[in-house]
Short mmCIF file of C-alpha atoms in Angstrom, two decimals:
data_model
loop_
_atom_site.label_atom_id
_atom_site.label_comp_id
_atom_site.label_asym_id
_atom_site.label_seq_id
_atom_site.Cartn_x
_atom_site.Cartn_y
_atom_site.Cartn_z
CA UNK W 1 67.35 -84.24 158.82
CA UNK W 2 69.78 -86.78 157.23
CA UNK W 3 72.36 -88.37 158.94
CA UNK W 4 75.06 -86.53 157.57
CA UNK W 5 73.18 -83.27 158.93
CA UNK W 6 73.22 -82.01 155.66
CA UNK W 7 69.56 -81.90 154.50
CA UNK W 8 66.74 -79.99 156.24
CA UNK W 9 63.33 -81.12 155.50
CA UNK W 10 60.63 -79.87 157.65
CA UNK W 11 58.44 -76.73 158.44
CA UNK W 12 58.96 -73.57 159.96
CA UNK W 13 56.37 -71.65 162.17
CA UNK W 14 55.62 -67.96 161.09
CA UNK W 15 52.72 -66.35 163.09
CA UNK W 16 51.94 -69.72 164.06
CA UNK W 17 50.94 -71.08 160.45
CA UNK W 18 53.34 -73.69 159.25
CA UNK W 19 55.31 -73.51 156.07
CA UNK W 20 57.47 -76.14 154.34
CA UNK W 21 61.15 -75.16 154.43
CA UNK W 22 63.84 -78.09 152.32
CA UNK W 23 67.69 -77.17 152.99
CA UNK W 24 70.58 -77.99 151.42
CA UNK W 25 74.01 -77.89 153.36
CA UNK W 26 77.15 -78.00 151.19
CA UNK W 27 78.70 -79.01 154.75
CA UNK W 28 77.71 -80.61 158.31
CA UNK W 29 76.42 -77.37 160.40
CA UNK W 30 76.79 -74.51 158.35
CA UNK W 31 75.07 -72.24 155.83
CA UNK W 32 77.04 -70.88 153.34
CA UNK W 33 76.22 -71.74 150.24
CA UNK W 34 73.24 -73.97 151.09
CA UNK W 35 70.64 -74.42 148.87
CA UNK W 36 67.38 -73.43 150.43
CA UNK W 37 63.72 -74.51 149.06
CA UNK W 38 60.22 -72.81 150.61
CA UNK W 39 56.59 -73.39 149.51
CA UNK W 40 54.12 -71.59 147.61
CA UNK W 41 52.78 -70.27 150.63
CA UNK W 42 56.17 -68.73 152.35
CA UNK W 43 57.35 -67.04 148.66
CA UNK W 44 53.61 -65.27 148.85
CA UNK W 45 54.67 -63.47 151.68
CA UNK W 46 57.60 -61.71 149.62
CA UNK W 47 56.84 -58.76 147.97
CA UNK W 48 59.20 -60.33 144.82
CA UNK W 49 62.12 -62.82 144.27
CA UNK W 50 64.72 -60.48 144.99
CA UNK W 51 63.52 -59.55 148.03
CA UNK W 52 63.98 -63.39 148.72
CA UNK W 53 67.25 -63.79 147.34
CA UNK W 54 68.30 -60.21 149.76
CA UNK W 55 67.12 -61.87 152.84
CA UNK W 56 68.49 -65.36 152.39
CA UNK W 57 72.08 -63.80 150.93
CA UNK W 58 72.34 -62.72 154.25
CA UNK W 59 73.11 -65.81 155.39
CA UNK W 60 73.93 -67.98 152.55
CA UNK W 61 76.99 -66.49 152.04
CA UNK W 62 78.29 -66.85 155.69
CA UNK W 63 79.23 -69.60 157.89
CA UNK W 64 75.83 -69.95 160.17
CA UNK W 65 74.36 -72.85 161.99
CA UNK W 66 71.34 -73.64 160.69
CA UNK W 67 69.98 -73.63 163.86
CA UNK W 68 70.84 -69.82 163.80
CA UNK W 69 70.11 -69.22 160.41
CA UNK W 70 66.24 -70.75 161.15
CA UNK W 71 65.70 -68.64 164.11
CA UNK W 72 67.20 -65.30 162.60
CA UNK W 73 64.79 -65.83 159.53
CA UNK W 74 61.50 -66.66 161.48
CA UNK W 75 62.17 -63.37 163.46
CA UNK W 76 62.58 -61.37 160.05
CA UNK W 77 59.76 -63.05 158.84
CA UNK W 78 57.53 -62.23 161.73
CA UNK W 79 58.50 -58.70 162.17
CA UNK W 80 57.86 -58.19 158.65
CA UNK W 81 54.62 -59.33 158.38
CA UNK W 82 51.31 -58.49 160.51
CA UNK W 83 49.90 -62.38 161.69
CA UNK W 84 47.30 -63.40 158.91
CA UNK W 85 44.98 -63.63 161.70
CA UNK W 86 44.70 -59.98 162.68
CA UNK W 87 43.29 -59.58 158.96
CA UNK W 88 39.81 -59.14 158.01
CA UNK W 89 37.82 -62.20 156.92
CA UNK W 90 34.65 -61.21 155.10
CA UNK W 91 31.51 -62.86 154.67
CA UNK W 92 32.69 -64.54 151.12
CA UNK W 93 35.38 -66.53 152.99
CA UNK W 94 33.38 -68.14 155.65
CA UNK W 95 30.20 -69.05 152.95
CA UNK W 96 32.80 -70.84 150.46
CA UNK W 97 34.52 -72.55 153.37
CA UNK W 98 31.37 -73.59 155.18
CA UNK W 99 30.13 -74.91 151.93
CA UNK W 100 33.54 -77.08 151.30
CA UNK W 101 33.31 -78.52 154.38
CA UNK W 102 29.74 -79.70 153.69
CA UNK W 103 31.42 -80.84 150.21
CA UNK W 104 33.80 -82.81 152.60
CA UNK W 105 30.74 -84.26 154.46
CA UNK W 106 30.61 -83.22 158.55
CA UNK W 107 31.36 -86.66 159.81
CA UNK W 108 34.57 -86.54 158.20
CA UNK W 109 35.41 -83.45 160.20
CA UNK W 110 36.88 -84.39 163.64
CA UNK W 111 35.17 -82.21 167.21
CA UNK W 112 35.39 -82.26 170.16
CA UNK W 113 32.36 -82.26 172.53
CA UNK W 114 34.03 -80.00 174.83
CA UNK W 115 35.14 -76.97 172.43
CA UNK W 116 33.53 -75.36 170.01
CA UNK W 117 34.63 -76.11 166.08
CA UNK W 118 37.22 -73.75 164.54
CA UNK W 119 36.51 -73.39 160.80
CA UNK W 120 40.24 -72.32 160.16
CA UNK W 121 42.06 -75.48 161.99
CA UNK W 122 40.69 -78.13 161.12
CA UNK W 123 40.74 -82.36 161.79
CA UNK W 124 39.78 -84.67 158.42
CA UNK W 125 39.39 -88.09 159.19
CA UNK W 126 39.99 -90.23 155.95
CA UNK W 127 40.41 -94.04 155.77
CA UNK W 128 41.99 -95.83 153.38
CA UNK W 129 41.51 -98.64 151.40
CA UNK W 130 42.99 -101.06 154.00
CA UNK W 131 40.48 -99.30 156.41
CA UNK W 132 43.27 -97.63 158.54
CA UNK W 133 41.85 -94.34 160.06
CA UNK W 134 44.72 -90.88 159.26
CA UNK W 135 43.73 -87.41 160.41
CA UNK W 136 44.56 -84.83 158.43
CA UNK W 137 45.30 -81.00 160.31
CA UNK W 138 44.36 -78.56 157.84
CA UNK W 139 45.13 -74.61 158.40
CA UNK W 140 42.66 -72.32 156.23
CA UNK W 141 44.70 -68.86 155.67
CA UNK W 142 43.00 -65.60 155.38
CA UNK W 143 43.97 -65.17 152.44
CA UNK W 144 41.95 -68.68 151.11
CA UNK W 145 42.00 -69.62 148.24
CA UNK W 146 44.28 -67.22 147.11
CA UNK W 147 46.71 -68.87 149.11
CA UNK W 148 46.42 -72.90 149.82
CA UNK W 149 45.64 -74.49 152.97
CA UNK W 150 48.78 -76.13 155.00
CA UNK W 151 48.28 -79.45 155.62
CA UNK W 152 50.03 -82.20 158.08
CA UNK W 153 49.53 -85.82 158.37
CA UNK W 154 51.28 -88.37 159.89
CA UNK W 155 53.12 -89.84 157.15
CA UNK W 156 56.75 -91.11 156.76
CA UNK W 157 57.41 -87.78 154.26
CA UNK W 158 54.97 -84.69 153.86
CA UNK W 159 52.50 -84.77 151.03
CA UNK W 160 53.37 -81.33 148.69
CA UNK W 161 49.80 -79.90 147.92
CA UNK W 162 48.93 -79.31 144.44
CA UNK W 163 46.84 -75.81 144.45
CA UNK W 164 44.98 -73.88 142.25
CA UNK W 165 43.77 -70.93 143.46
CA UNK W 166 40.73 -70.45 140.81
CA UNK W 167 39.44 -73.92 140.74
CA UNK W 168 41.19 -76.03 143.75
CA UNK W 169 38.82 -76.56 146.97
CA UNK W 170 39.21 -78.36 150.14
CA UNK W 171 37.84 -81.78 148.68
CA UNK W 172 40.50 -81.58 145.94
CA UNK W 173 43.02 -81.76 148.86
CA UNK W 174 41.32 -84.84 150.32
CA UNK W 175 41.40 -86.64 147.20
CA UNK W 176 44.93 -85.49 146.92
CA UNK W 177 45.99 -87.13 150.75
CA UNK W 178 43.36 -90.05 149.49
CA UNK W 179 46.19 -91.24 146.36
CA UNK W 180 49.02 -89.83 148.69
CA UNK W 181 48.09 -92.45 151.37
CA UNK W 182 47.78 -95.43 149.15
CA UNK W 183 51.42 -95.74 148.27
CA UNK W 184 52.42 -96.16 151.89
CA UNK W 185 50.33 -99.33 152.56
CA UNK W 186 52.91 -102.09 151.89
CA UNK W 187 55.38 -99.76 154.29
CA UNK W 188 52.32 -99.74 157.13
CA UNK W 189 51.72 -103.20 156.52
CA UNK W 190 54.81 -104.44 156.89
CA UNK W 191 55.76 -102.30 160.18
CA UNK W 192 52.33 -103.48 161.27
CA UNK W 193 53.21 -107.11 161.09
CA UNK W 194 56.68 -105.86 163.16
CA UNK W 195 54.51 -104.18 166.14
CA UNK W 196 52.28 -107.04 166.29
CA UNK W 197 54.69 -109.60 166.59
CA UNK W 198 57.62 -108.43 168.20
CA UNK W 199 58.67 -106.93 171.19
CA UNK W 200 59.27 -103.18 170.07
CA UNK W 201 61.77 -101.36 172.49
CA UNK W 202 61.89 -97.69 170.47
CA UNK W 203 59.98 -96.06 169.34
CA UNK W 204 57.96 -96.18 172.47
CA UNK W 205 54.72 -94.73 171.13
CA UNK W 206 55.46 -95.50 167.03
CA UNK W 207 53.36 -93.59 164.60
CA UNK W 208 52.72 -93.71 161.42
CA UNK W 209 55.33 -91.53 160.16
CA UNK W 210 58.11 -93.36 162.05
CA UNK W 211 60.63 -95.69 159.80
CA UNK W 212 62.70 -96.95 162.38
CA UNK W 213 61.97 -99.91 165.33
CA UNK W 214 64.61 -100.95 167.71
CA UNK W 215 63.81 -104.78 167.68
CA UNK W 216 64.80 -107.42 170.94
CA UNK W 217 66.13 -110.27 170.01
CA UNK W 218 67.25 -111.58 173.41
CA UNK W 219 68.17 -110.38 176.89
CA UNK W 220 70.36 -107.43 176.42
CA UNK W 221 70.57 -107.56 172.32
CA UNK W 222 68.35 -105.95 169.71
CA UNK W 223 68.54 -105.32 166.45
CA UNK W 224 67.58 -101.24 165.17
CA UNK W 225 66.09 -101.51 161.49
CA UNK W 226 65.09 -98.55 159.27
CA UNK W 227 62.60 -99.52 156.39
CA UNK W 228 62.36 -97.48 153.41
CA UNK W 229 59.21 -96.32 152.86
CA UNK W 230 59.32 -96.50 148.96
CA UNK W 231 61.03 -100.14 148.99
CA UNK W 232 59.43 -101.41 152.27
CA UNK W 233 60.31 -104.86 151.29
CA UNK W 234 63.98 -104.21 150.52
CA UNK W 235 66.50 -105.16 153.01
CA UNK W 236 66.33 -102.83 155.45
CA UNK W 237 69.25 -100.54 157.22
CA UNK W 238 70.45 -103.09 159.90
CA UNK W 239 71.78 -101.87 163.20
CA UNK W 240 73.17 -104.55 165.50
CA UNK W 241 73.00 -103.80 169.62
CA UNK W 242 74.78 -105.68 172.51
CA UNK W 243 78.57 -107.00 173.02
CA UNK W 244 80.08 -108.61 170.68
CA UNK W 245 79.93 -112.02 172.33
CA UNK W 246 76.09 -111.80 171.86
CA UNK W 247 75.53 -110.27 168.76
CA UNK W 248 78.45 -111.40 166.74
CA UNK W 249 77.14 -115.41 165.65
CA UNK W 250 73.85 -112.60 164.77
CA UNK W 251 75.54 -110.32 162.28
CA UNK W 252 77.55 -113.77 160.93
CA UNK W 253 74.00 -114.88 160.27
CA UNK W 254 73.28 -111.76 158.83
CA UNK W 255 76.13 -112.27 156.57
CA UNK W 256 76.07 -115.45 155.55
CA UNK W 257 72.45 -115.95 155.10
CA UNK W 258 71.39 -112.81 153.00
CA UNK W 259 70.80 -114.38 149.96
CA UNK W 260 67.88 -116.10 151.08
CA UNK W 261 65.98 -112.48 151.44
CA UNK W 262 62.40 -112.82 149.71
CA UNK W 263 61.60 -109.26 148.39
CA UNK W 264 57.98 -110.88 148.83
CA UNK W 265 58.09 -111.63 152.08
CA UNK W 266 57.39 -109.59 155.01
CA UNK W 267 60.45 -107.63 157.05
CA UNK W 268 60.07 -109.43 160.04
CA UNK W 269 59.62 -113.22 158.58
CA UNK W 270 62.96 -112.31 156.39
CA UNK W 271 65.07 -111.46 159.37
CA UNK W 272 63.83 -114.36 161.22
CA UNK W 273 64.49 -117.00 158.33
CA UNK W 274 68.47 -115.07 157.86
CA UNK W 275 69.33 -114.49 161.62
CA UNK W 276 68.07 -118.45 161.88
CA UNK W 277 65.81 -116.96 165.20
CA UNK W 278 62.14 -115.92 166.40
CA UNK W 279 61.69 -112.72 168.08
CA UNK W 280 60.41 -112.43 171.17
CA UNK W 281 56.72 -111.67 171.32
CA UNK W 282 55.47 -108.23 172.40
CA UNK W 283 55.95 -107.48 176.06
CA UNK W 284 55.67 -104.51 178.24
CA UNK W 285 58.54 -102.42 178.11
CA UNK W 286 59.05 -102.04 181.98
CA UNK W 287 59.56 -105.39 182.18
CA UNK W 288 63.06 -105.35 181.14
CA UNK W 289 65.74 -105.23 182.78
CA UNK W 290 66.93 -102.15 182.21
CA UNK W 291 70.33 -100.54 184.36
CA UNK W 292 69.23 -96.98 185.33
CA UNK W 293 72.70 -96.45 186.82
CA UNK W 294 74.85 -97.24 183.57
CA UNK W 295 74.83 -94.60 180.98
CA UNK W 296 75.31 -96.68 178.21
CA UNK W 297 72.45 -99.08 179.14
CA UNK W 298 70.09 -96.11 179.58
CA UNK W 299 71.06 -94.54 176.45
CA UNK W 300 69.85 -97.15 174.99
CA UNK W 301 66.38 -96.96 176.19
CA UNK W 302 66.29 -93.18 176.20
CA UNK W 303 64.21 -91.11 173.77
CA UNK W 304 67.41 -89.58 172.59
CA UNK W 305 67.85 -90.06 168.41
CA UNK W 306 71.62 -90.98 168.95
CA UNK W 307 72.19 -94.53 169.83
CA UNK W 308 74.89 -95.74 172.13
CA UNK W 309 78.57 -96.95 169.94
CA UNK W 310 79.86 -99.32 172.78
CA UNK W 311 78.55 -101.70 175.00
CA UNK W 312 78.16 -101.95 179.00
CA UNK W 313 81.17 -104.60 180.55
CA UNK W 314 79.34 -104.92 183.70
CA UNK W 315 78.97 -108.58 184.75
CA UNK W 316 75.08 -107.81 185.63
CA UNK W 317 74.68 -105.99 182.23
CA UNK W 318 76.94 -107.25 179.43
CA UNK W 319 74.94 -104.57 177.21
#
């Protein structure tokens, strides 16, 4: 979701296989005449375009949430179809898969000691070729091949997964995530160089697919930068934190020293040389000092997406 709460880009759960769902809002929290976007997969479960253009009418020409319009159309979804895994898988479809996954090699296929492997959800571990280990979820249908596998990685946006039901195969999909992955190394290596060498106060856990790290730069100011994933050197979306007595000389800094930005330089060393500081190093995060009893200070260390828009006047805090 964008912050204008106008875009939808995700995946909805029906029966619980995943399908990608992209929505369009013409305005902040309601339907009607959105423009709505599902995979190959999802439109295989109509019996015909109009059937898809009946059921989405229904609330594309009304003012709905799209929290409401979501839930509505995963329970018309799932009372209109059986769940694929109630239907009968013959012989054919467990030879070809068990002879893709051999085409895949078995030591690329994640276990666990403790369960037994499912053929139909599966782990891929693929490295790339800066050696960084991904895992890729893969969810065999029924129906395979006739309809594709749904795939997940983490990854700052989903990979869409070219298919072709007469000739594609489970190695065509690794190759696929194998190119997909490459163009996100300059984004990883940058963030990489961030987590390494500063102290990171959100996300707490990052992961690959995350774009955004809430940076300290001092007692009770940070600094919340989004990197773009396709310009990962660009100047990134700058977010200053802390009263104005604290961060203000910062965002003068900011100001006055952006024109020395090397687009060939990493993130981190860029912001350094323009806010004319060194971050502090990495440090656990319950070492901070950190004001459980103001809301504002919390906030700010919360999992919450929404950032605090004022700061704390306590005398201990100053946040």
């Amino acid at each position: 979701m964008n912050a204008a709460r106008t875009i939808y880009d995700g995946y909805i759960t029906i029966h619980n296989q995943f399908y990608r769902f992209y929505m369009v809002l013409k305005a902040a929290n309601s339907t009607k005449n959105c423009k709505v976007l599902v995979d190959r997969a999802l439109m295989a479960l109509f019996k015909s375009e109009a059937e898809v253009s009946d059921i989405m009418s229904q609330y594309t020409t009304q003012h709905f949430s799209p929290g409401v319009f979501l839930t509505e159309l995963i329970k018309i979804l799932e009372s209109k179809w059986l769940p694929q895994k109630n239907l009968p898988k013959t012989p054919k479809f467990y030879s070809k898969l068990l002879e893709e996954l051999t085409e895949i090699g078995w030591d690329n296929i994640v276990t666990d000691v403790n369960s037994t492997l499912d053929p139909e959800n599966l782990q891929v571990s693929l490295r790339d070729s800066n050696k960084r280990g991904h895992v890729i979820e893969v969810h065999i249908p029924p129906s395979y091949p006739d309809q594709p596998p749904t795939c997940k990685s983490m990854t700052p946006s989903p990979l869409e997964i070219q298919w072709n039901p007469t000739s594609s195969r489970l190695s065509h999909i690794i190759s696929q995530y194998t190119i997909f992955f490459e163009q996100f190394q300059d984004f990883w290596k940058n963030l990489e160089d961030i987590d390494q060498n500063t102290c990171i106060l959100d996300p707490i856990n990052p992961t690959r697919a995350d774009t955004k790290r809430r940076i300290a730069i001092k007692q009770h100011a940070s600094v919340l930068i989004v990197i773009s994933p396709e310009y990962p050197f660009s100047i990134p979306e700058c977010r200053f934190l802390g009263s104005p007595s604290l961060i203000g000389p910062i965002r003068e800094n900011m100001t006055k020293n952006i024109h020395l930005w090397n687009p060939n330089e990493l993130t981190r060393k860029n912001l350094e040389v323009i806010l004319q500081l060194q971050f502090p190093a990495p440090i656990q995060k319950d070492t901070l000092e950190i004001d459980m009893d103001c809301g504002i200070c919390y906030s700010a260390t919360s999992e919450e997406e929404q950032l605090p828009d004022m700061f704390c006047n306590g005398k201990n805090c100053n946040k």
